[in-house]
Short mmCIF file of C-alpha atoms and ligand atoms in Angstrom, two decimals:
data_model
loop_
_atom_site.label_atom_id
_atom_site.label_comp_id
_atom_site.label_asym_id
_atom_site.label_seq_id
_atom_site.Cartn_x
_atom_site.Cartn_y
_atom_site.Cartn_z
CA UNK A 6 21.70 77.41 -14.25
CA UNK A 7 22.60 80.04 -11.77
CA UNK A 8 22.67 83.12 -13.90
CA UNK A 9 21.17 84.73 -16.92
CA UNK A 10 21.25 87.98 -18.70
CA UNK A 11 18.06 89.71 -19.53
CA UNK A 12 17.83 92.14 -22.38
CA UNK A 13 14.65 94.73 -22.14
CA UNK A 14 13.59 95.77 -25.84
CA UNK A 15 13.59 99.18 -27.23
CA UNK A 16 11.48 100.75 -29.53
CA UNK A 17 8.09 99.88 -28.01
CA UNK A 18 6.08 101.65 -30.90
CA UNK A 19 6.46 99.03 -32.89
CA UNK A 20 3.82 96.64 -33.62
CA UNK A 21 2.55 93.61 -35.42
CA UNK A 22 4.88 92.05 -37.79
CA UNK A 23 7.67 94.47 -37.39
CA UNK A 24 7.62 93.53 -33.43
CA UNK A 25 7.99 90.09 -34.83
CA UNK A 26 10.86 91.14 -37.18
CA UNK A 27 12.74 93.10 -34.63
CA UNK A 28 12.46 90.26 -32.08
CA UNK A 29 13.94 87.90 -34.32
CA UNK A 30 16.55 90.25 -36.08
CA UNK A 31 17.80 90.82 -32.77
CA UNK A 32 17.77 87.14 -31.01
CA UNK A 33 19.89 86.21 -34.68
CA UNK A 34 22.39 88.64 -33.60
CA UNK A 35 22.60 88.14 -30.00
CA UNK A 36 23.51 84.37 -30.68
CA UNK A 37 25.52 84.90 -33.19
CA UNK A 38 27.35 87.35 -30.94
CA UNK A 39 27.57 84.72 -27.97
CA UNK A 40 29.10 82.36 -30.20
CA UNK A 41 32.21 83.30 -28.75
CA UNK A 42 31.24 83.44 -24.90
CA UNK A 43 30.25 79.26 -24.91
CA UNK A 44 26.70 78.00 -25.55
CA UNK A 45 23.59 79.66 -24.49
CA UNK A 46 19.58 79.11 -25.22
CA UNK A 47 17.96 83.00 -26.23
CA UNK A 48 14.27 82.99 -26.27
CA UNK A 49 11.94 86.05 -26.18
CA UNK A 50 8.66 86.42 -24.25
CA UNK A 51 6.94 89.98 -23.63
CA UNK A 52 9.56 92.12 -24.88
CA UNK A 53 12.50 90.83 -23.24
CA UNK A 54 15.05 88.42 -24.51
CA UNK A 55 16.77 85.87 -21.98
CA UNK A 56 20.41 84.57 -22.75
CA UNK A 57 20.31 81.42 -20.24
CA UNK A 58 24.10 79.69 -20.80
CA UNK A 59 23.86 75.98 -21.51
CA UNK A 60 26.13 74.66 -18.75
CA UNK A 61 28.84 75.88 -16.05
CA UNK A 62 31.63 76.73 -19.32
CA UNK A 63 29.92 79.73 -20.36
CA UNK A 64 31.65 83.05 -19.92
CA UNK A 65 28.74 85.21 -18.36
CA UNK A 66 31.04 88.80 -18.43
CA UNK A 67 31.97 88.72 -21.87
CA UNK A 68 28.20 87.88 -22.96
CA UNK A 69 26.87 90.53 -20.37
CA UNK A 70 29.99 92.91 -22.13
CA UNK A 71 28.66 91.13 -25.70
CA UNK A 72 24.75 92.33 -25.06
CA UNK A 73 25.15 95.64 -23.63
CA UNK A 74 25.93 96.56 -27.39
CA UNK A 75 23.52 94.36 -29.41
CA UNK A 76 21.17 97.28 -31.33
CA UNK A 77 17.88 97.24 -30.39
CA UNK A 78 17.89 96.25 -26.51
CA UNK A 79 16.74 99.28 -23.97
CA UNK A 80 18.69 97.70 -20.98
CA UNK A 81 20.40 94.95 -19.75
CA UNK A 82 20.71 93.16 -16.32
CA UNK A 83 22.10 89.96 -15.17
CA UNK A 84 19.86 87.60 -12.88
CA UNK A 85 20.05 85.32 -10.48
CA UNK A 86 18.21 82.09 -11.21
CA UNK A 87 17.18 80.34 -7.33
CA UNK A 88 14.12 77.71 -6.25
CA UNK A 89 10.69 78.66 -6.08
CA UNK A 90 10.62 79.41 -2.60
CA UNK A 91 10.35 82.77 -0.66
CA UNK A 92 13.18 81.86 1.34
CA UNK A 93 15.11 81.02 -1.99
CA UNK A 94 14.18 84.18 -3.29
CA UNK A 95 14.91 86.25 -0.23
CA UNK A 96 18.50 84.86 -0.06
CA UNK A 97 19.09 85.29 -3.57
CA UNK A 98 18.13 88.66 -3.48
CA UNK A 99 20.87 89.52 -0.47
CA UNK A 100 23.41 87.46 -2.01
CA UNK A 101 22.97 88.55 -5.27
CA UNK A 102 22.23 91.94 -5.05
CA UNK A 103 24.42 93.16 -2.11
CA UNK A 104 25.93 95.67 -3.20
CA UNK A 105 23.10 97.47 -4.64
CA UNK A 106 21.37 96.88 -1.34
CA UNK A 107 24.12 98.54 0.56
CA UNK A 108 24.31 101.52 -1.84
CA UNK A 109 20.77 102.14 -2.08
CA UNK A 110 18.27 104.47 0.30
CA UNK A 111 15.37 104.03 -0.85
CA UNK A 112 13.48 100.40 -2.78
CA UNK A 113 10.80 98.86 -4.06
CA UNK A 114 9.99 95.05 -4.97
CA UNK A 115 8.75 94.40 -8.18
CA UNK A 116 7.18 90.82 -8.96
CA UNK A 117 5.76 88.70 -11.76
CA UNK A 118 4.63 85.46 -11.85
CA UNK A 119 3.93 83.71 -14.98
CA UNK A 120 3.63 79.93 -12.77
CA UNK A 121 0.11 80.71 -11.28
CA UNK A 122 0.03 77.40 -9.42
CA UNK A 123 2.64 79.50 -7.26
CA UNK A 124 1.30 79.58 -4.05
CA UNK A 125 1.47 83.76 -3.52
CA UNK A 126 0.31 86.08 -6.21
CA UNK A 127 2.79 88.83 -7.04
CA UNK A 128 1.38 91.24 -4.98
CA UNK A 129 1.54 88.99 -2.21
CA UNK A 130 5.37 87.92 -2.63
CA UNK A 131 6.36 91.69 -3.48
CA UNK A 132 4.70 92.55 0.10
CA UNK A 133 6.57 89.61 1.79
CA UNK A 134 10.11 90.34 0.61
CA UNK A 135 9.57 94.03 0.57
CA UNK A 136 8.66 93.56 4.38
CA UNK A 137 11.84 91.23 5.04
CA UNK A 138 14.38 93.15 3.18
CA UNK A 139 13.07 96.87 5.17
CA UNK A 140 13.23 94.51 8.35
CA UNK A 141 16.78 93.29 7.50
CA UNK A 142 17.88 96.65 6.18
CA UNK A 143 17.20 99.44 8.50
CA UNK A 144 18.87 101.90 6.44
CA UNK A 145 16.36 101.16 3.25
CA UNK A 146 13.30 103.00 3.21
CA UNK A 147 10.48 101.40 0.84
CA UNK A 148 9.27 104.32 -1.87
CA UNK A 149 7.40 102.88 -4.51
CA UNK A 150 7.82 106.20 -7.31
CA UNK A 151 11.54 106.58 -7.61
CA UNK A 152 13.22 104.61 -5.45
CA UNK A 153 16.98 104.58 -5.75
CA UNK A 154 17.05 100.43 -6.54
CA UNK A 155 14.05 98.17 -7.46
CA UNK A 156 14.24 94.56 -6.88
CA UNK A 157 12.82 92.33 -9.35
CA UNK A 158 11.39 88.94 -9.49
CA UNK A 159 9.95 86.39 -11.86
CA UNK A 160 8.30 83.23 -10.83
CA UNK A 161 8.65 81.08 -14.14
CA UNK A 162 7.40 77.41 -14.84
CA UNK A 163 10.98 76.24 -13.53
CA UNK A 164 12.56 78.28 -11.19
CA UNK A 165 12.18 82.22 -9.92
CA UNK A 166 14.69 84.34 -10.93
CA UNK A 167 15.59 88.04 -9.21
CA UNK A 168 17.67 90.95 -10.38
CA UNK A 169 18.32 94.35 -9.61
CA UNK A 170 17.92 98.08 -11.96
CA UNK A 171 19.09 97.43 -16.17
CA UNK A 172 21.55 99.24 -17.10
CA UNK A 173 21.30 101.15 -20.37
CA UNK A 174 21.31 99.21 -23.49
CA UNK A 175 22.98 99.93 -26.78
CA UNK A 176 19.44 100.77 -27.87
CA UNK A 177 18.13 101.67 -31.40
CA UNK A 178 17.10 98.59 -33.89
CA UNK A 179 18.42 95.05 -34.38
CA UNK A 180 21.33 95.45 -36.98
CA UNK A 181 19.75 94.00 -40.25
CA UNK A 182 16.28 95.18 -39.64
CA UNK A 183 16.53 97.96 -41.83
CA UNK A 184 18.29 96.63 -44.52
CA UNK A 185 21.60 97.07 -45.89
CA UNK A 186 23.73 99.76 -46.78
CA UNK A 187 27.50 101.03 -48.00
CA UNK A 188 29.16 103.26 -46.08
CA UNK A 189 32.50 104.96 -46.91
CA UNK A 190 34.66 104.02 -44.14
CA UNK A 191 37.94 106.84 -43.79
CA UNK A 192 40.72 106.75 -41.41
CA UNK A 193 39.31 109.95 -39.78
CA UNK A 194 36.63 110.99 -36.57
CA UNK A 195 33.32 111.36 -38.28
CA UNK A 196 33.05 108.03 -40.63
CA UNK A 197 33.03 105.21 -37.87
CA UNK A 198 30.70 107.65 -35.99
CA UNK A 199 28.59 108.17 -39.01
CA UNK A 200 28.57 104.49 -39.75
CA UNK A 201 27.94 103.49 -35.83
CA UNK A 202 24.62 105.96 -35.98
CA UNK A 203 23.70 103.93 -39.31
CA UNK A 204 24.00 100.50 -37.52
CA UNK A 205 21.90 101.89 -34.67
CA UNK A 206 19.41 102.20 -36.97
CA UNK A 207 19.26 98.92 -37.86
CA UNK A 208 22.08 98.76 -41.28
CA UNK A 209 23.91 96.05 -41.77
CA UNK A 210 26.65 97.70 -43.16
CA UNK A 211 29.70 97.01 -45.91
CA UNK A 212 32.79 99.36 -45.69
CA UNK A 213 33.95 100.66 -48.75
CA UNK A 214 37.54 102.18 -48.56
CA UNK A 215 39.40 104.50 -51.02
CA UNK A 216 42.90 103.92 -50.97
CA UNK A 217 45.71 105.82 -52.79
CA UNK A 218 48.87 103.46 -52.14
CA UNK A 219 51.82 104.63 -52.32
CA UNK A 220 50.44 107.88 -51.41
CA UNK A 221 49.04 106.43 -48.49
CA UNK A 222 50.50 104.00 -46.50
CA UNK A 223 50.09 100.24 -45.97
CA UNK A 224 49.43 101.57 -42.26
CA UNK A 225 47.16 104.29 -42.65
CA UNK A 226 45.22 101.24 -44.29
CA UNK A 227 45.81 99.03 -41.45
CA UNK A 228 44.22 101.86 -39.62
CA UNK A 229 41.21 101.91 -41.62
CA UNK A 230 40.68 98.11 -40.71
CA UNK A 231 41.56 98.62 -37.17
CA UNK A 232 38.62 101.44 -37.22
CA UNK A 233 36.15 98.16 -38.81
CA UNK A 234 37.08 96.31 -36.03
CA UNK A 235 36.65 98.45 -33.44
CA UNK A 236 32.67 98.52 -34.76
CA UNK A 237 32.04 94.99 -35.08
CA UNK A 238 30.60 94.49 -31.48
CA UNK A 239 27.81 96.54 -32.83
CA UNK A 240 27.72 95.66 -36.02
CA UNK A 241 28.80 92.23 -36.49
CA UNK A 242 31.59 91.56 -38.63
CA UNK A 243 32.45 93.06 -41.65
CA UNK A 244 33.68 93.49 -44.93
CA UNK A 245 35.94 96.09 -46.11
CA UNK A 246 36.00 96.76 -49.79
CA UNK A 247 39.08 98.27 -50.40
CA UNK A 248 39.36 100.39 -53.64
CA UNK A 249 42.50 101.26 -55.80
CA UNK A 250 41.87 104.92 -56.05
CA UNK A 251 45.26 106.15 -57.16
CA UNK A 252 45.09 106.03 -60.73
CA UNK A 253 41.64 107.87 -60.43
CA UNK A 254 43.43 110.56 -58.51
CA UNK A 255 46.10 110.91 -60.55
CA UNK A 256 43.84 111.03 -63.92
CA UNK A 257 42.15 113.74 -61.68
CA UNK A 258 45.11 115.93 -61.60
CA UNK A 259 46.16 115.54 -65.09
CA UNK A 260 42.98 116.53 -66.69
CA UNK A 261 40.76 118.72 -64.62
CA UNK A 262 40.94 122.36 -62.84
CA UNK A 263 42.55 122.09 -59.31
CA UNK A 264 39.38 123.83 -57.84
CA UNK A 265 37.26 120.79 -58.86
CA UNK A 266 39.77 118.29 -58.08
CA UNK A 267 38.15 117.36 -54.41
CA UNK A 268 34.16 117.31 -55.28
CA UNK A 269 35.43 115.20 -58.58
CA UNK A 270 37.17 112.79 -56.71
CA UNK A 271 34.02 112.69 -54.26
CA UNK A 272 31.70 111.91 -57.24
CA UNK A 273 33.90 109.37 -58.51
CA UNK A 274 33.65 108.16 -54.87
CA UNK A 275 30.13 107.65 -54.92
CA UNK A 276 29.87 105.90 -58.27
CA UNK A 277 32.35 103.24 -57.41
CA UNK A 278 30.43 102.82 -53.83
CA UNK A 279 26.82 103.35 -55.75
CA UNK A 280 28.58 99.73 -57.67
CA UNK A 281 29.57 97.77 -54.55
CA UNK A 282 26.18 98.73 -53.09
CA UNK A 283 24.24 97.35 -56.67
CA UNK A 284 26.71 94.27 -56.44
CA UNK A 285 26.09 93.51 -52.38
CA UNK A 286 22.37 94.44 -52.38
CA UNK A 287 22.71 97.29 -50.61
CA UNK A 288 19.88 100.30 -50.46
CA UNK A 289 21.59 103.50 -49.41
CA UNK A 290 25.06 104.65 -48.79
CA UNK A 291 26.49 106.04 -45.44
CA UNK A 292 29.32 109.36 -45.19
CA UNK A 293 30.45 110.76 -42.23
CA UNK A 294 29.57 114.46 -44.06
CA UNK A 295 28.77 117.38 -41.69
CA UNK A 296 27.63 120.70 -43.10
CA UNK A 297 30.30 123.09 -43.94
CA UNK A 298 32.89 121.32 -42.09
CA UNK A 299 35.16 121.57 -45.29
CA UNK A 300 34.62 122.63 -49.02
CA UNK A 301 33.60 119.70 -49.70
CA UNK A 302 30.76 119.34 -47.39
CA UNK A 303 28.60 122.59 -48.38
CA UNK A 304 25.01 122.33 -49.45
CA UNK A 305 25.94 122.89 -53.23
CA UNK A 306 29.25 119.93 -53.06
CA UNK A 307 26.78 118.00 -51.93
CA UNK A 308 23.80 118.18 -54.64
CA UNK A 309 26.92 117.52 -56.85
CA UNK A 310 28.20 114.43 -55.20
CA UNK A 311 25.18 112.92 -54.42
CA UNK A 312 23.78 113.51 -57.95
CA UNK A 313 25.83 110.96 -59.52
CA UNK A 314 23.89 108.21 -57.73
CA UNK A 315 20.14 107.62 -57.39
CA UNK A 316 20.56 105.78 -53.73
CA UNK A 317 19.91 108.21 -50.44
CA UNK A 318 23.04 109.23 -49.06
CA UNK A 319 22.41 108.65 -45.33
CA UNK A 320 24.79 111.59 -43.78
CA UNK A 321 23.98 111.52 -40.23
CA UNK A 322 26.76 113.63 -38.69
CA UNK A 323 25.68 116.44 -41.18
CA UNK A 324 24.36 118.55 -38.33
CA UNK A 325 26.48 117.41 -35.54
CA UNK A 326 29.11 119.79 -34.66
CA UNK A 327 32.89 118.07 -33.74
CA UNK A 328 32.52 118.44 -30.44
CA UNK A 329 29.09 116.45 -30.29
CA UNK A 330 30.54 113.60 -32.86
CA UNK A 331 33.92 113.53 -30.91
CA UNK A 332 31.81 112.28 -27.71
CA UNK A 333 30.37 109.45 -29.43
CA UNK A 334 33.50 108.73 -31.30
CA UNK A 335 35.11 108.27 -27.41
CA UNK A 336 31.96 106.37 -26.15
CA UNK A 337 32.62 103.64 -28.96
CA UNK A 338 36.15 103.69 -28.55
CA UNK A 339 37.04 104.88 -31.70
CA UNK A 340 38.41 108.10 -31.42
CA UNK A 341 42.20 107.01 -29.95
CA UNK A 342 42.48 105.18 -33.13
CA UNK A 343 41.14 107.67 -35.51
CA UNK A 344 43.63 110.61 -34.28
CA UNK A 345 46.64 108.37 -35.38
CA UNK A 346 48.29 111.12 -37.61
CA UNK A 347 48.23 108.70 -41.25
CA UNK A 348 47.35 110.47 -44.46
CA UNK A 349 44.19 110.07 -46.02
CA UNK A 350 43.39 110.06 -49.84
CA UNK A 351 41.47 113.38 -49.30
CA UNK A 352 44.54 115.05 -47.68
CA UNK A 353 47.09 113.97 -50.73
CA UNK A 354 46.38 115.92 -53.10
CA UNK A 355 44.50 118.88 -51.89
CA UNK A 356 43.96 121.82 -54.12
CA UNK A 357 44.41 125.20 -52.31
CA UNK A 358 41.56 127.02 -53.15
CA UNK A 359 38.43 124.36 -53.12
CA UNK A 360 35.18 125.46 -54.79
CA UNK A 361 33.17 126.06 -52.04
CA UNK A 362 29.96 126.34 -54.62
CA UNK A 363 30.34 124.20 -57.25
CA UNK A 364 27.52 123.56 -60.07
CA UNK A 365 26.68 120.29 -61.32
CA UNK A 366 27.10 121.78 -64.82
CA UNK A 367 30.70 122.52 -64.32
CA UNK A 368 31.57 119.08 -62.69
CA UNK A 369 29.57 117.77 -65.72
CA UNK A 370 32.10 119.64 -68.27
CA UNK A 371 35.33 118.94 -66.42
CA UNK A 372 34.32 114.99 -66.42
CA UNK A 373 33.72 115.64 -70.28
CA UNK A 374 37.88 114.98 -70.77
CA UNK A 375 37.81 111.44 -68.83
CA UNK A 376 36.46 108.23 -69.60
CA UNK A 377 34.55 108.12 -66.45
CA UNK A 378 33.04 104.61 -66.98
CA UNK A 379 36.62 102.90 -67.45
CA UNK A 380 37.80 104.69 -64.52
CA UNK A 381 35.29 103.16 -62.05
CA UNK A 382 35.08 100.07 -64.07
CA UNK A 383 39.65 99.40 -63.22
CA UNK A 384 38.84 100.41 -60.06
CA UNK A 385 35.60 97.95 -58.73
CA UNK A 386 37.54 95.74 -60.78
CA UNK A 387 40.63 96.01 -58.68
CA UNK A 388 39.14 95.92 -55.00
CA UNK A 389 40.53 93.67 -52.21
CA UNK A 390 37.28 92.69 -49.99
CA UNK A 391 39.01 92.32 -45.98
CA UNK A 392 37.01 90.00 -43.82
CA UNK A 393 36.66 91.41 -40.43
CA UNK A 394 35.59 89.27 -37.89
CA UNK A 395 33.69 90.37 -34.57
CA UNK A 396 35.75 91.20 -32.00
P1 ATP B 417 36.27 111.62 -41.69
O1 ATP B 417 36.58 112.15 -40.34
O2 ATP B 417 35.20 110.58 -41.68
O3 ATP B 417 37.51 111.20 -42.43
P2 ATP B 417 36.35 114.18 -42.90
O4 ATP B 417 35.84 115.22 -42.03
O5 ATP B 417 37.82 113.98 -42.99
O6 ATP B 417 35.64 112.81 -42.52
P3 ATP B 417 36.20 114.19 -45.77
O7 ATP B 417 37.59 113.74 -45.87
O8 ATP B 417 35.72 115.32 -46.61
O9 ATP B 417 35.74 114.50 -44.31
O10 ATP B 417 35.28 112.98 -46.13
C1 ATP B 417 33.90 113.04 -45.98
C2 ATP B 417 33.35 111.63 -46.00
O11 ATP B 417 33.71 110.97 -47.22
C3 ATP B 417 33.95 110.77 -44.91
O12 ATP B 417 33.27 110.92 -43.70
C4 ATP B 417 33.78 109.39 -45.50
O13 ATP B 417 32.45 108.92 -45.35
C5 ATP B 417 34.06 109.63 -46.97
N1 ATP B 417 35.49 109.43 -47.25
C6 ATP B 417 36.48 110.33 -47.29
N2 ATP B 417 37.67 109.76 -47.57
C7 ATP B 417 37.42 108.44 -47.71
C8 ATP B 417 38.22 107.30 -48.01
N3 ATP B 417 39.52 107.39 -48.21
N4 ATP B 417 37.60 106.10 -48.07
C9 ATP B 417 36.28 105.99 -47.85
N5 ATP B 417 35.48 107.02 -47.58
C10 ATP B 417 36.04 108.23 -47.51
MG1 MG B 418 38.65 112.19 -43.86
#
């Protein structure tokens, strides 16, 4: 084995059993993740995971691309596995890390060993490199606070290993660690983003998707699933639950005032989601609502949308302005995908002047003239689950 990836754990407040949860949660993922990249052995020890490939097939990039967004890792870094023997060590360290050698100004050695039959404590071996690699690199000054690269090295039972600074992980929780949850997955900015933020947390998530064929397209769908995959390296695969929501919208139209038409259609949303997330196990459902951003996402639309369902709504773009959920809908590589100009159900039939206050009594009485139950019931009934599987 010449190389392995480290991944540094986040969340350090937690303790006892949830440490043990989120340890495990998050090794499950990261192999299931590597699956793809050839075989590798993950273990944990002292908050940090190491991904050690199997033998000489394994495709280190991809897994070092694979765990930079696995949930719950603070940084990532690849090593250099070499003998244990200062010499080894030293020229590991200048092959390895040359480049951030030559970039850097200012270092510091860091080392542990966890083989004390080694023959130099760590102080001892950071003190001999440190004084060979400022000896052999006149433009590096040691500075032990900030310096601009720190070197580090592990002497295990079996070999030493060295690498340089982690890079950022994908941080938050292990996806599955906090449960499981619905979230209602459009073709537009904020509902990947929404759902990403949800997965950070720790959701594994199902995608529920209202679709009003022939009013939309087969490839504003397609989009929809194209938006899934793009969030599988985060969140593993996934299933889409696609829902038949034209006859719903339709029955909408006939029967109720235009000005209700949009919160209606959002409570009918909820009930048929609220039904996946009872038949899937789910706990909570996941929208990509921000405050005010249309009618439909004022305080009052809300109280009437999410009263049709006892689960918490989990909304957390609701006080994110466009600009802020626009950034992260770039950083995840969502955001080319979502500006595709397809129609959405919400955009077919729009009334032209929304309630921006609606009551829960008056979305009550308009309901009175539809047979709500047998409405949802057609349309769980009728929905197409999509596997997705991780990119
Ligand atoms: P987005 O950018 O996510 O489409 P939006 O700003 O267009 O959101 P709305 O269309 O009012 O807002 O939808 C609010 C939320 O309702 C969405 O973020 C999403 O969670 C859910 N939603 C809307 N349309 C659909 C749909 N066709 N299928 C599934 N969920 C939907
Ligand atoms: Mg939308």
């Amino acid at each position: 084995m010449k190389e392995m990836i480290l991944l540094k754990l986040g969340e350090l407040v937690l303790k006892g059993l949830n440490r043990h949860y989120f340890e495990e949660q998050l090794m499950a993922n990261a192999r299931r993740r590597l699956k793809a990249c050839g075989e590798f052995k993950v273990t944990t020890r002292q908050s940090i995971t190491y991904v050690e490939p199997k033998n000489e097939d394994c495709d280190m990039d991809r897994a070092f691309e694979a765990m930079k967004k696995i949930f719950g890792a603070a940084g990532v870094c690849r090593c250099r596995a070499c003998e244990k023997d200062k010499e080894a060590m030293l020229a590991a360290i200048q092959e390895f890390l040359a480049g951030d050698l030559a970039a850097a100004k200012t270092f510091k050695v860091e080392c542990k060993r966890s083989d004390k039959t080694f023959p130099l404590n760590s102080i001892q071996l950071a003190q001999y490199l440190g004084g060979e690699l400022d000896d052999l690199y006149p433009h590096l000054t040691a500075e032990m606070h900030h310096p601009d690269l720190t070197v580090y090295v592990e002497v295990r039972d079996d070999h030493a290993f060295v690498h340089g600074n982690t890079e950022p992980g994908a941080g938050g929780l292990p996806v599955g660690m906090a449960g499981r949850a619905v979230s209602l997955l459009s073709g537009g900015i904020d509902s990947p983003v929404a759902s990403w933020m949800m997965a950070k947390r720790g959701l594994e998530l199902d995608m529920v998707h209202f679709f009003s064929y022939p009013y939309t397209s087969e490839a504003a769908k397609e989009k929809v699933l194209e938006l899934a995959r793009i969030l599988t390296p985060w969140t593993g695969r996934l299933v889409v639950h696609v829902v038949p929501f034209t006859a719903i919208q339709e029955e909408l139209r006939r029967s109720c005032p235009e000005e209700l038409f949009t919160i209606l259609m959002r409570r009918f949303m909820m009930r048929i989601s609220a039904q996946v997330a009872q038949r899937i196990g789910a706990g909570a459902l996941v929208t990509g609502e921000s405050l005010g951003q249309v009618a439909s996402q004022t305080m009052e639309a809300m109280r009437c949308t999410g009263a049709v369902t006892d689960l918490p709504i989990f909304r957390p773009v609701v006080g994110m302005d466009k600009e802020e959920i626009v950034r992260i809908s770039r950083k995840i590589g969502a955001f080319e995908t979502s500006i595709l100009p397809y129609e959405d159900c919400c955009t077919v039939f729009t009334p032209k002047h929304p309630r921006l206050k609606p009551t829960l009594a008056e979305c009550v009485r308009a309901e009175e003239a539809l047979d709500v139950e047998g409405l949802v019931k057609a349309a769980v009934d009728g929905i197409e689950r999509v596997f997705i599987a991780a990119k």
